[in-house]
XYZ file of C-alpha atoms in Angstrom:
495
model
C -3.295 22.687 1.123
C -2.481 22.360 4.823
C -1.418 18.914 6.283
C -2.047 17.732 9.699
C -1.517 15.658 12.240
C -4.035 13.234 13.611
C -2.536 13.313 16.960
C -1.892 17.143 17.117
C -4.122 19.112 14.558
C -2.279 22.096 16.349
C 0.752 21.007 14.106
C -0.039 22.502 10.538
C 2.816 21.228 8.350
C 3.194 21.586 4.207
C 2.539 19.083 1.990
C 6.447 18.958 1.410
C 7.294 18.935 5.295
C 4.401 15.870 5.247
C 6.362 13.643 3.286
C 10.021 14.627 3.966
C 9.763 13.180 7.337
C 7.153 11.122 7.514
C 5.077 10.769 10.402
C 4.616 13.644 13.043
C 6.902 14.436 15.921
C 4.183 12.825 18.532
C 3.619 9.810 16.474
C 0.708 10.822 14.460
C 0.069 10.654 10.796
C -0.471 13.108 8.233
C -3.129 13.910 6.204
C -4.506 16.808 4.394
C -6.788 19.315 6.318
C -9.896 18.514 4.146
C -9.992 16.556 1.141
C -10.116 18.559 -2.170
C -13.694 17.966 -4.500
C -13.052 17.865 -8.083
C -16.509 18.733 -10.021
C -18.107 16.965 -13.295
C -15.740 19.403 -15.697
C -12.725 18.234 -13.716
C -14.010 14.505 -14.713
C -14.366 15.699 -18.045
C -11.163 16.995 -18.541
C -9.485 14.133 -17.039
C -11.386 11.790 -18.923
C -9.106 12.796 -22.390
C -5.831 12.752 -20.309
C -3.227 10.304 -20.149
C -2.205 8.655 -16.646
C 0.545 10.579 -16.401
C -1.479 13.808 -17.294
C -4.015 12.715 -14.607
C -1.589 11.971 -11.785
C -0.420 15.773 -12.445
C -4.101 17.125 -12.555
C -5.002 15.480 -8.764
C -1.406 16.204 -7.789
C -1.909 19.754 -7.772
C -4.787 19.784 -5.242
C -2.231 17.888 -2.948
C 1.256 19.390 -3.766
C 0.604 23.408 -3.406
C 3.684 23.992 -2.437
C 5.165 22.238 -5.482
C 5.910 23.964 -8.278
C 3.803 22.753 -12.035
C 7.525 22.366 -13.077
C 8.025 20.272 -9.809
C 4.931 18.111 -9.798
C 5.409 17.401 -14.105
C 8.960 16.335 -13.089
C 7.702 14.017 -10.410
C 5.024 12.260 -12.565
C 7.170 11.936 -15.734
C 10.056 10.925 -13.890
C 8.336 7.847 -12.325
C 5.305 7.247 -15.158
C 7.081 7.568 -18.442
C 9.293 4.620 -19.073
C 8.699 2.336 -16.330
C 5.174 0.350 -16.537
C 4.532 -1.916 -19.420
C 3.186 -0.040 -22.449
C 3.183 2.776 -20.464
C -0.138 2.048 -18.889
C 0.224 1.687 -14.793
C -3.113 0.808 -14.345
C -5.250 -0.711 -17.097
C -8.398 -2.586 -16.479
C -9.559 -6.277 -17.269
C -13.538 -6.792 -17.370
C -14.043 -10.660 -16.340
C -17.748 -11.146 -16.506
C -20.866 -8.244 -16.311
C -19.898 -6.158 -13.590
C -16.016 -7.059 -12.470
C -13.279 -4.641 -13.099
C -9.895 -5.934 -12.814
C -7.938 -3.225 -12.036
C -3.876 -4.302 -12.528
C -2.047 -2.699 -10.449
C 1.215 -4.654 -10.956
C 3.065 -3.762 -14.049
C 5.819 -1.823 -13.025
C 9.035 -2.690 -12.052
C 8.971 -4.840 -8.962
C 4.978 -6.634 -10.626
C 3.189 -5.243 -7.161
C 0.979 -2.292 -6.691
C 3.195 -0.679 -3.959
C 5.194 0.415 -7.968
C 2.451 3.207 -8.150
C 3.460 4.685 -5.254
C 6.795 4.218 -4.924
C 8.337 4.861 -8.425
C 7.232 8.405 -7.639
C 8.125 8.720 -3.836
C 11.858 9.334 -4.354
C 11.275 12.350 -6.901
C 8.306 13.755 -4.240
C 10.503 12.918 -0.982
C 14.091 14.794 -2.909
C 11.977 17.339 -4.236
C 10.735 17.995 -0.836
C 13.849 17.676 1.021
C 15.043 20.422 -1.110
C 12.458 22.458 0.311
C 12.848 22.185 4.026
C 15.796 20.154 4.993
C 18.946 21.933 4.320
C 20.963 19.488 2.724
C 20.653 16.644 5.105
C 20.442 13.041 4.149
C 17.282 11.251 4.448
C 17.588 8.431 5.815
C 14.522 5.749 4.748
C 13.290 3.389 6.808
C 10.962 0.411 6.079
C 8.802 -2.421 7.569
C 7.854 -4.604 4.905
C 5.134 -7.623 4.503
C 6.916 -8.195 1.068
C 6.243 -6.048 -1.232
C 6.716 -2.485 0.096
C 10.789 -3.760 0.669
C 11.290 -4.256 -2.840
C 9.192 -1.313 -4.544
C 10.700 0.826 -2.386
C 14.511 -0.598 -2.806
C 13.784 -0.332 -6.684
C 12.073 3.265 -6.456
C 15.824 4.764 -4.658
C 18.421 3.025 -5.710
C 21.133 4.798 -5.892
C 19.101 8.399 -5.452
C 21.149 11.300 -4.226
C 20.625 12.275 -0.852
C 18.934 9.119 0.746
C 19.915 5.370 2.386
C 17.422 3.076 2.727
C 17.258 0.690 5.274
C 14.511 -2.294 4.630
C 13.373 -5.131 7.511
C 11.077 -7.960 6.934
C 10.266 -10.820 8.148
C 12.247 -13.963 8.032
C 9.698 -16.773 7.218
C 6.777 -13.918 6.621
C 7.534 -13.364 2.699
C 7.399 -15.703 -0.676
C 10.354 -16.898 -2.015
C 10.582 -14.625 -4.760
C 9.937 -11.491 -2.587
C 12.759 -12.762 -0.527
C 15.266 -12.772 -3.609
C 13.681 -9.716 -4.930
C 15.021 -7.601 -1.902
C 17.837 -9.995 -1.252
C 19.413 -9.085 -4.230
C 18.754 -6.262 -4.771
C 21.412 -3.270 -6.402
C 22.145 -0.254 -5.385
C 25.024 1.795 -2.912
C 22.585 3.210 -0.728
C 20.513 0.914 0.111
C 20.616 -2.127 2.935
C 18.216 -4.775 3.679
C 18.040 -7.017 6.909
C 15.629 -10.082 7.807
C 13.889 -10.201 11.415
C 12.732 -13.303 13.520
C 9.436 -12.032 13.846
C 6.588 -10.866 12.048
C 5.747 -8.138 9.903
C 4.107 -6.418 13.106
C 7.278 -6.559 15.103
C 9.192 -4.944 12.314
C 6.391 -1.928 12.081
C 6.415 -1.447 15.726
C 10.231 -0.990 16.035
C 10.122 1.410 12.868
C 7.899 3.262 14.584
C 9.818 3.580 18.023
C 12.537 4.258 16.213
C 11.249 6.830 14.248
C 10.132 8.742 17.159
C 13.340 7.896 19.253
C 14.955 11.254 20.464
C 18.301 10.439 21.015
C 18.116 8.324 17.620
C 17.144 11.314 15.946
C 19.779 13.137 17.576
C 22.644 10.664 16.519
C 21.501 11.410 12.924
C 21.445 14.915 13.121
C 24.824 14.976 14.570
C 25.543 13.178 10.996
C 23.603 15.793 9.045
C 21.380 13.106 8.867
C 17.222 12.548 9.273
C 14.556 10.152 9.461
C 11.726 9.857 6.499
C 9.616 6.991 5.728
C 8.794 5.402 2.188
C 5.885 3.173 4.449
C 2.519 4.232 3.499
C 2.426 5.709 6.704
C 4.272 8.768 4.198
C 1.055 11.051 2.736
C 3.200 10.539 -0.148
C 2.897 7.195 -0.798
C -0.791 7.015 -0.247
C -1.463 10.253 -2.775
C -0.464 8.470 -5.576
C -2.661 5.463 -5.151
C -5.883 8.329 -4.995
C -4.826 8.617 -8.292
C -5.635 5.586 -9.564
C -8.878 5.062 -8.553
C -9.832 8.255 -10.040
C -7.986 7.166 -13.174
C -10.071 4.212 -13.217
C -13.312 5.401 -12.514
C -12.505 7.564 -16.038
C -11.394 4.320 -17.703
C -14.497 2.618 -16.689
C -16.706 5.546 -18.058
C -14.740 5.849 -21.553
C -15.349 1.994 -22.127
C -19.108 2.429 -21.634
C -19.659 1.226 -18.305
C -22.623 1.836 -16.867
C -21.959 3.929 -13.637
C -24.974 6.008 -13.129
C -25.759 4.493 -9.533
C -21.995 4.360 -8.848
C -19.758 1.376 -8.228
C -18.022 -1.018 -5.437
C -14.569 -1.289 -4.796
C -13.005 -4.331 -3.759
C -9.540 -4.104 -1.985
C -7.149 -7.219 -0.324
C -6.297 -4.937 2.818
C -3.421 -5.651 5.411
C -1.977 -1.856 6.270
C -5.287 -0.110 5.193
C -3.330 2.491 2.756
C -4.553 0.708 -0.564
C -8.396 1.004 0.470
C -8.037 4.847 2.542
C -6.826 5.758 -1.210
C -10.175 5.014 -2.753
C -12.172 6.257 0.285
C -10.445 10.023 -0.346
C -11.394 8.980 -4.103
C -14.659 8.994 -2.709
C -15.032 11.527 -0.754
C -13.416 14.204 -3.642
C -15.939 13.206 -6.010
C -15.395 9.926 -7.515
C -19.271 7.383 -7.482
C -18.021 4.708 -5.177
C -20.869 3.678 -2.726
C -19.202 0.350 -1.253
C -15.531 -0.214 0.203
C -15.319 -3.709 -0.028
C -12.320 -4.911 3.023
C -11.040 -8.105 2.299
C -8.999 -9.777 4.432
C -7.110 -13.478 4.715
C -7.019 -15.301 8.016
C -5.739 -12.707 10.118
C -9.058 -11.031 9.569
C -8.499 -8.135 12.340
C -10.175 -5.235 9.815
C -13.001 -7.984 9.063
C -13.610 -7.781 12.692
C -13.164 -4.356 13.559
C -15.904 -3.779 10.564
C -18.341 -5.714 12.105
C -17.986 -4.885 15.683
C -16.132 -1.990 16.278
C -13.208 -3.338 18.665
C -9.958 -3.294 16.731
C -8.249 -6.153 19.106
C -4.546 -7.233 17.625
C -4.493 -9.357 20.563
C -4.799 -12.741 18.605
C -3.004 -15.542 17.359
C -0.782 -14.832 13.737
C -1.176 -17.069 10.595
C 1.451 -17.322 7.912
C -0.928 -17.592 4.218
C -0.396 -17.693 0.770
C -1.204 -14.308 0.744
C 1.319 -12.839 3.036
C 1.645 -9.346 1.768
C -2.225 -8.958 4.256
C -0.155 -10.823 6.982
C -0.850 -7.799 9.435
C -2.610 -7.624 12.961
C -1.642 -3.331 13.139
C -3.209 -1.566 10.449
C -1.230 1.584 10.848
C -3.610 3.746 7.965
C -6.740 3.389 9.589
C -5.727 5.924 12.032
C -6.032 8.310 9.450
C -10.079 7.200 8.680
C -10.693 7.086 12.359
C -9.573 10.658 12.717
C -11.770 11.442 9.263
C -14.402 9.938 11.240
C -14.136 11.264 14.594
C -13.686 14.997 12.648
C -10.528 15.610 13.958
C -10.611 14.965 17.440
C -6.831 14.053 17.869
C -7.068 13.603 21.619
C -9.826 10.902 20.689
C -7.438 9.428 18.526
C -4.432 9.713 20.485
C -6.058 7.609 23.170
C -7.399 4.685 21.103
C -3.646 4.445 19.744
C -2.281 4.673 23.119
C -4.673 1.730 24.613
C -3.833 -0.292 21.309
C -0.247 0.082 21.707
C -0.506 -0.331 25.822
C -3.510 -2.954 25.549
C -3.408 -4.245 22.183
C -7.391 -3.139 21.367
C -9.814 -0.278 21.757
C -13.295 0.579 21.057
C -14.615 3.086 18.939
C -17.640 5.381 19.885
C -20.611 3.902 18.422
C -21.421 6.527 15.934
C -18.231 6.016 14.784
C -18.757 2.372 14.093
C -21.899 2.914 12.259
C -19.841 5.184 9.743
C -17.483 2.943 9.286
C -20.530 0.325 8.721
C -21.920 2.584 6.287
C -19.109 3.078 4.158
C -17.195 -0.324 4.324
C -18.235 -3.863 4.404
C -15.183 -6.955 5.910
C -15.272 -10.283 4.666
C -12.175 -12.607 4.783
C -11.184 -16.208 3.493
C -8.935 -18.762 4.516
C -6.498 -20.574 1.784
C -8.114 -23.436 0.685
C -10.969 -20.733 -0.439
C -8.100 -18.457 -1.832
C -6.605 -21.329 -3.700
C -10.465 -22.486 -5.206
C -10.991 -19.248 -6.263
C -7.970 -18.681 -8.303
C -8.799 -22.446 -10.111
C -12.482 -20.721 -10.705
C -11.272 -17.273 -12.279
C -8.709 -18.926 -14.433
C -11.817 -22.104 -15.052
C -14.286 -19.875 -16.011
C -11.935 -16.574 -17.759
C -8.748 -18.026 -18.722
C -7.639 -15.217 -16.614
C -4.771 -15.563 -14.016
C -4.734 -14.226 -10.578
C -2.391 -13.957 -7.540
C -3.222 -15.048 -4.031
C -3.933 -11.766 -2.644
C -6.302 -10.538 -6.172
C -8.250 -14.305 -5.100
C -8.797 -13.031 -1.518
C -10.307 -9.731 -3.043
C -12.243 -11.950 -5.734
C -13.608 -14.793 -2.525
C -15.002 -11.692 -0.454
C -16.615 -9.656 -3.129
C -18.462 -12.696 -4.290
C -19.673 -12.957 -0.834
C -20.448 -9.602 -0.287
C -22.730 -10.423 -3.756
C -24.554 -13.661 -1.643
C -25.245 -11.507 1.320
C -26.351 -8.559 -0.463
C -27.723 -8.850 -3.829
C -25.785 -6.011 -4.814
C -24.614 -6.316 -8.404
C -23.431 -3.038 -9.035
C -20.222 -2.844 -11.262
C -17.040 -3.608 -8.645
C -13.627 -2.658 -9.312
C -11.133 -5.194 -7.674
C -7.702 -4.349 -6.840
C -5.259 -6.651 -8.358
C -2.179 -6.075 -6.595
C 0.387 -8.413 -7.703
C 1.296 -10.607 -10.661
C 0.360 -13.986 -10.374
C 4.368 -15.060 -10.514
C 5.081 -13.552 -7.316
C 3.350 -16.375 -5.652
C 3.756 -18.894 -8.597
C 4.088 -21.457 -6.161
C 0.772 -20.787 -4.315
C -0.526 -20.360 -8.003
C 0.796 -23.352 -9.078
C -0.991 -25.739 -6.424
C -4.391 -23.606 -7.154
C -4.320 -25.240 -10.686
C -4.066 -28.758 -9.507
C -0.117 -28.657 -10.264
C 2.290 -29.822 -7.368
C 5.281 -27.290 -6.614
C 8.304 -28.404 -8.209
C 11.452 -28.012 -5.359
C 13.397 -25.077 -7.768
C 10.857 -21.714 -7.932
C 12.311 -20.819 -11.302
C 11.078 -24.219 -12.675
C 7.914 -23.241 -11.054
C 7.515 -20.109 -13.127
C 8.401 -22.114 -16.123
C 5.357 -24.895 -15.461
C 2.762 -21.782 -14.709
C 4.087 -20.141 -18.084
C 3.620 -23.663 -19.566
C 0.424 -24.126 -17.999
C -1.339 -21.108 -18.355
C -0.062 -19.576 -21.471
C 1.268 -16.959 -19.985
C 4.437 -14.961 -19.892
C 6.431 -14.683 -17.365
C 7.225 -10.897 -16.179
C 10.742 -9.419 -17.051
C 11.277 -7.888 -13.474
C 11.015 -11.320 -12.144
C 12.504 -14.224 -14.937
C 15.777 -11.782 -14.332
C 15.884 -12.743 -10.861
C 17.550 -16.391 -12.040
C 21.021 -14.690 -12.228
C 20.617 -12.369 -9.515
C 23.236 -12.056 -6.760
C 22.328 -12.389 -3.403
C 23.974 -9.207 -1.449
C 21.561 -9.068 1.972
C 21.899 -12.582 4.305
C 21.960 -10.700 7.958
C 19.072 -11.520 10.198
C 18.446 -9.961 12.998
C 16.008 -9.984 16.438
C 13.380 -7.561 16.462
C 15.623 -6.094 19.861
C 18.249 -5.398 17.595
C 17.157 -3.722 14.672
C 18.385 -0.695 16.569
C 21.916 -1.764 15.855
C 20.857 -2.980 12.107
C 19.842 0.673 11.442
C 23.320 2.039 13.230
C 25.650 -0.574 10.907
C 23.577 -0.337 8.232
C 24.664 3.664 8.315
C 28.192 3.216 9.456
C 27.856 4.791 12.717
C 28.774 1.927 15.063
């Protein structure tokens, strides 16, 4: 399997040069040179497997230059041990036709734990490969839960620092203490005044800064990402939608004229995952976008013109906070079958203009395959009241945004086909939000907030998080976006 650039499909990289550093040297993003097809015995195999067993079966289509030794390391090193009950993603049916799909019982209670348990054995494995010995160093732009999935996922792993930014006033509480305190040598994390945007664009420009990149190297030192910009971040998340789609057969579902998904989208990785899930085999007819406020995707859907030239909202859901949705570069260049010039000029008049226009055959595609709603908070908040009303089942802001837009895709469509929805985040990372959505006021002290939504609902409280009482805050710094070239530099020791 060939990986390549959707800037420069001239640049044919491996899978393990793809994720050891990242992002291309002109900017672009990887991705595979076609997507793999798995056939009805592959489904039938898989459908006996375990997850981890699964994740190995689809990694193999991806990783060719990984050895099976290599990839079963990878998958039992970050599956085996590490999600409740050992199950990563398991499946709640609410109703006829919703699929819960729980994406948020792993270490840090946020879906970005799929990815980015196994990222550190898939970026060390690679850097083995094709990087002759040097460190990598990690950067990340966080909307709050990427900073501490990724913090947890390499702690303390040989051969890497991690340097994490988000924004100041742009996360929950309890995402803030999460990365705040979090443990680990190698690892640094620094607060921006400005939004999660800012932080992406610098990461970027850094990234592809020469005389950066030179610095490191003169410190046997290079740049890699853990942002799902990284193919390897976004490989594991094919994995469980293909997962699921077996789950969903084995418990009798109905799928013979396919299924929806339903996705809370800010960076566009989470969703692209289920569209290659698509397009290697799995039934899904509609990609369900749904967006909060800042409802740029739910736009670009519906008219074509991608325009990040708007005004920002902080929401309860702020891990879809996001006006640059760096993974739908990847879909346009599916779309526009490979024409990287095409591609590099959109992203040149979005990052010189702030907006572009796609062709409109492109458009239609994209109209074909995906339908954008969004909703505000008060209709987040009345939907989580509803679902826990009508289930007794609890759900986080970001799951209600996913829940508000697939019920309106229902009223405008009459399509009642079976929907999975991506739940991707326990409702305690938001317990304030939460909280308010059941008619409860928020009590000043967020641990006494957990304690009234565990009283409330009947439910438990995770681990991962009711530690976080007696955790030690390490990280205060807080920096402008102008100087997160300097944050990087200290963060390393080499200023």
């Amino acid at each position: 399997m060939d990986y390549i650039s959707t800037r420069d499909n001239n640049n044919i990289v491996s899978s393990s040069f793809a994720i050891a550093h990242g992002i291309s040297k002109e900017g672009g993003l990887f991705l595979p040179k076609e997507a793999p097809k798995l056939t009805e015995d592959d489904f039938n195999i898989m459908r006996k497997l375990s997850y981890v067993d699964r994740a190995k079966y689809v990694f193999k289509y991806f990783l060719t230059d990984f050895s099976d030794e290599e990839i079963t390391n990878c998958v039992k090193g970050a599956y085996i041990g590490t999600f409740d009950n050992d199950l990563p993603a398991p499946i709640s049916k609410l109703g006829d036709n919703m699929n819960i799909l729980e994406l948020w019982h792993g270490p840090t209670c946020a879906f970005k734990d799929l990815a980015l348990q196994i990222l550190p054995y898939l970026l060390t494995t690679s850097a083995k490969k094709i990087s002759n010995g040097k460190k990598s160093v990690i950067l990340v732009a966080t909307s709050g839960d990427t900073g501490k999935a990724a913090l947890e996922g390499f702690k303390d792993v040989e051969g890497t620092e991690m340097v994490v930014f988000y924004p100041e006033n742009g996360v929950s509480d309890m995402q803030k203490l999460q990365m705040a305190s979090q443990e680990g040598s190698n690892v640094h994390v620094c607060a921006i005044k400005g939004n999660f945007d800012d932080a992406q664009t610098a990461v970027k420009k850094i990234f592809t800064d020469n005389e950066f990149k030179k610095i490191l190297a003169d410190n046997n030192m290079e740049f890699s990402s853990a942002n799902s910009i990284n193919w390897g971040r976004l490989c594991p998340q094919i994995v469980y939608y293909i997962s699921a789609y077996l789950d969903m057969l084995n418990s009798g579902e109905n799928l013979e004229n396919g299924f929806n998904v339903c996705v809370p989208t800010g960076n566009f990785g989470n969703i692209l995952a289920a569209y290659y899930a698509k397009m290697m085999g799995v039934p899904i007819k509609k990609l369900i976008c749904a967006s909060n406020r800042n409802k740029v995707l739910t736009d670009f859907i519906n008219t074509g013109i991608y325009n990040k030239n708007r005004d920002f909202y902080l929401t309860s859901s702020p891990s879809m906070d996001i006006l640059i949705s760096s993974n739908l570069e990847r879909l346009l260049y599916i779309l526009a079958e490979g024409d990287d010039k095409y591609i590099s000029s959109i992203q040149e008049e979005l990052s010189s203009c702030g907006k572009y226009t796609v062709k409109e055959e492109i458009k239609n595609k994209i109209q074909n395959e995906f339908y954008g709603g969004f909703c505000d908070d008060s209709e987040t908040s009345d939907t989580i009241k509803k679902i826990f009303d009508d289930f007794g089942y609890l759900i986080d802001t970001h799951t209600a945004v996913a829940v508000n837009v697939y019920n309106k895709y229902i009223s405008e469509t009459g399509d009642n086909k079976p929907t999975l929805i991506a739940s991707t985040a326990s409702p305690y990372k938001f317990a304030g939000s939460v909280l308010e959505a059941l008619g409860q006021n928020q009590n000043a002290d967020k641990f006494e907030v957990l304690d009234e939504l565990s009283k409330l609902t009947s439910t438990d409280i995770p681990s991962p998080i009711a530690k976080l009482k007696n955790a030690k805050v390490r990280f205060k710094n807080v920096y402008s976006k102008d100087d997160m070239y300097d944050a990087v530099k200290s963060s390393l020791g080499l200023m």
